[in-house]
Structure formats: C-alpha cells, structure tokens
C-alpha cells in the first residue's frame, strides 16, 4: 500500500462518487450565485441543472480561489496520518489557487518536516484536470512510487488536450475571451468559437465555425488529428458539458465510433459551478491524451 495520497480541487469536475471510489479527496472552491456564497462541492448543495437554470434566468455568478488557510486545513489531516501528498491543482493560467497552496506548503512543512507535499500545476481545467487525476490514480494503483508519479505528471501533463466550444458567447465576452464586437457578430451569425488550453494553461480561441453541428465535428476532428496514435488511441476520453447533455452524448458516440481501441466508454461529466460561472451554459469540452497540445 502506498504511503501517499492524491488530492485535487473541485474544478476537476468529476463526481463525488468517482472521487470517493478512488479515495481522492478534494478541496472546494467557492462561488457566488446572486450574491449568495456556496461551496463548489460537485453538485451536492446546488445541482448542475439548478445552477445552469439560474444562469439562464440571468443570475449573477462570481468565483473565489482557495486561500492558504483552507489548504492548510485541507492538507493537515493527511500529514497527521503520516501520508505524503500529491496535489493536482487547477491551471495557474486560470486561477491563482496554486499560489495559495504553495504558501500552505511552506507553513505545513515547518510543522511536518519529514513529510512531502508535491504541488502539480496541471495547466488543465474541468474534466481535463479530472483526466489527469484519474491517470494519477491508475498509476498509484499500479504501484508507482511517490517521486515516480510526480515525475510522470510533470512530464506528461502537457500531453493532455482540451478542445471545447460554446453556443453562448455572452459569458466569453464577459470574461474577456472574445471582444464584445466579435460576440455580437458571432451571435448574429450563430458562430461557435472552438478553443483549447495552451501550454501556459490559458484558454485560446483556435477556430470559428458556424453552427453547433460544425463545432461538434471540429472537436472530434481535433481528437482524430491529435490523439496519441491517432484513431488507434487506446487511452481514456472524458467529456464535460454545461447543460447540454444531448450534445455530449452525440460527441461521445462519434468518438466511440472513430476510436475502436478506446479504453472504455467515453465518460461524461458536468462542467461544475467554478468553471461554469465563467463559461455559462452551452459549453462542451473534450479531453484526451496526445503527443503534445
């Protein structure tokens, strides 16, 4: 049995059941919905359906990164049990939370000088972060030693591809991802921007396509072009969606039809309240491993 634990944060956008089965604790970000503050607890307090229904009705949203004190409180019980920690965190290109975790690490190692805390800046988000966490769990179960797993994650995290689109540009305008002019024109023309996450862990617009059907085909094409070993890809594939489950099922069906060696079925998750506060409803994201991004 390994003497370390893998941890992550709620923007991994997995389910509580998924994480509990793998013994992966997570620290919760917080968000505001109409000026009421909630923990992002992966849908236990507010379901994804209720969250996006509120957004569609015009609810205001805001997110907060995790502070150092919260990380200290989160990590301490594991260290007290004599466990080392590998914490896989949301991209530093999207949040400053990992900096809070670094402060917490410095504080904790003064109290627990014989323990180790590895902080992995995933440079990933949503179920892309989740896919990296899942891979770490698999390797831990295969018997990877602590440092071997840390080295694997640092070496391979930029092989994790994120491709996504949105049918509602208003939230990307609010977040500064696209200009207000581009958002207005895009809404008139039914443009769906296709974006990815780059090597700095930031969202980058890559293509502009007209209509959701073309956007769906585009993200599938990206996987066919970029997945490790092409259509012979034998890794896992995750999808996350913001209140567009039928689109997620369509993409999953196309992936399963084109990748016969896929490791299991495509797994579909909700975009959680932390990420969803910025993307809004109508966003779909596809995650897989390639040779690079």
PDB file of N, CA and C in Angstrom, residues 20 23 36 50 120 136 150 153 171 179 186 188 201 204 218 227 234 255 283:
ATOM      1  N   UNK A  20     -14.663   9.382  -4.550  1.00  0.00           N
ATOM      2  CA  UNK A  20     -14.719   8.531  -3.358  1.00  0.00           C
ATOM      3  C   UNK A  20     -14.256   7.114  -3.663  1.00  0.00           C
ATOM      4  N   UNK A  23     -10.608   7.108  -3.593  1.00  0.00           N
ATOM      5  CA  UNK A  23     -10.014   7.691  -2.379  1.00  0.00           C
ATOM      6  C   UNK A  23      -9.209   8.942  -2.709  1.00  0.00           C
ATOM      7  N   UNK A  36     -25.176  35.133  -3.096  1.00  0.00           N
ATOM      8  CA  UNK A  36     -25.132  34.133  -2.027  1.00  0.00           C
ATOM      9  C   UNK A  36     -23.903  33.256  -2.261  1.00  0.00           C
ATOM     10  N   UNK A  50     -29.784  22.939 -11.567  1.00  0.00           N
ATOM     11  CA  UNK A  50     -30.290  24.138 -10.892  1.00  0.00           C
ATOM     12  C   UNK A  50     -29.363  25.327 -11.125  1.00  0.00           C
ATOM     13  N   UNK A 120       1.224  19.927  -8.097  1.00  0.00           N
ATOM     14  CA  UNK A 120       1.263  19.813  -9.548  1.00  0.00           C
ATOM     15  C   UNK A 120       0.358  20.881 -10.151  1.00  0.00           C
ATOM     16  N   UNK A 136      -3.362   9.616 -12.613  1.00  0.00           N
ATOM     17  CA  UNK A 136      -2.513   9.507 -11.424  1.00  0.00           C
ATOM     18  C   UNK A 136      -2.993   8.381 -10.515  1.00  0.00           C
ATOM     19  N   UNK A 150       5.152  11.742  -9.350  1.00  0.00           N
ATOM     20  CA  UNK A 150       5.338  13.189  -9.503  1.00  0.00           C
ATOM     21  C   UNK A 150       6.033  13.489 -10.826  1.00  0.00           C
ATOM     22  N   UNK A 153       3.686  12.937 -13.848  1.00  0.00           N
ATOM     23  CA  UNK A 153       2.695  14.001 -14.012  1.00  0.00           C
ATOM     24  C   UNK A 153       3.323  15.259 -14.599  1.00  0.00           C
ATOM     25  N   UNK A 171     -20.879  34.829 -22.130  1.00  0.00           N
ATOM     26  CA  UNK A 171     -20.008  34.646 -20.968  1.00  0.00           C
ATOM     27  C   UNK A 171     -18.537  34.789 -21.337  1.00  0.00           C
ATOM     28  N   UNK A 179     -13.964  39.691 -27.896  1.00  0.00           N
ATOM     29  CA  UNK A 179     -14.400  41.084 -27.789  1.00  0.00           C
ATOM     30  C   UNK A 179     -15.919  41.179 -27.868  1.00  0.00           C
ATOM     31  N   UNK A 186     -20.841  37.263 -33.697  1.00  0.00           N
ATOM     32  CA  UNK A 186     -20.932  35.816 -33.569  1.00  0.00           C
ATOM     33  C   UNK A 186     -22.332  35.344 -33.258  1.00  0.00           C
ATOM     34  N   UNK A 188     -25.116  36.855 -34.073  1.00  0.00           N
ATOM     35  CA  UNK A 188     -25.937  37.053 -35.270  1.00  0.00           C
ATOM     36  C   UNK A 188     -25.714  35.926 -36.273  1.00  0.00           C
ATOM     37  N   UNK A 201      -1.593  26.929 -19.936  1.00  0.00           N
ATOM     38  CA  UNK A 201      -2.814  26.664 -19.193  1.00  0.00           C
ATOM     39  C   UNK A 201      -3.881  27.714 -19.356  1.00  0.00           C
ATOM     40  N   UNK A 204      -7.470  29.587 -25.296  1.00  0.00           N
ATOM     41  CA  UNK A 204      -7.075  30.244 -26.533  1.00  0.00           C
ATOM     42  C   UNK A 204      -8.085  29.923 -27.633  1.00  0.00           C
ATOM     43  N   UNK A 218     -15.856  19.597 -35.427  1.00  0.00           N
ATOM     44  CA  UNK A 218     -14.497  20.144 -35.330  1.00  0.00           C
ATOM     45  C   UNK A 218     -13.753  19.577 -34.126  1.00  0.00           C
ATOM     46  N   UNK A 227      -4.860  12.953 -31.070  1.00  0.00           N
ATOM     47  CA  UNK A 227      -4.778  11.902 -30.057  1.00  0.00           C
ATOM     48  C   UNK A 227      -3.538  11.047 -30.286  1.00  0.00           C
ATOM     49  N   UNK A 234      -5.578   4.402 -27.461  1.00  0.00           N
ATOM     50  CA  UNK A 234      -6.111   3.403 -26.524  1.00  0.00           C
ATOM     51  C   UNK A 234      -6.188   3.923 -25.091  1.00  0.00           C
ATOM     52  N   UNK A 255     -16.969   9.758 -30.984  1.00  0.00           N
ATOM     53  CA  UNK A 255     -15.645   9.337 -30.524  1.00  0.00           C
ATOM     54  C   UNK A 255     -15.568   7.812 -30.460  1.00  0.00           C
ATOM     55  N   UNK A 283     -21.608  25.158 -23.136  1.00  0.00           N
ATOM     56  CA  UNK A 283     -20.211  24.808 -23.407  1.00  0.00           C
ATOM     57  C   UNK A 283     -20.031  23.298 -23.326  1.00  0.00           C
TER      58      UNK A 283
END
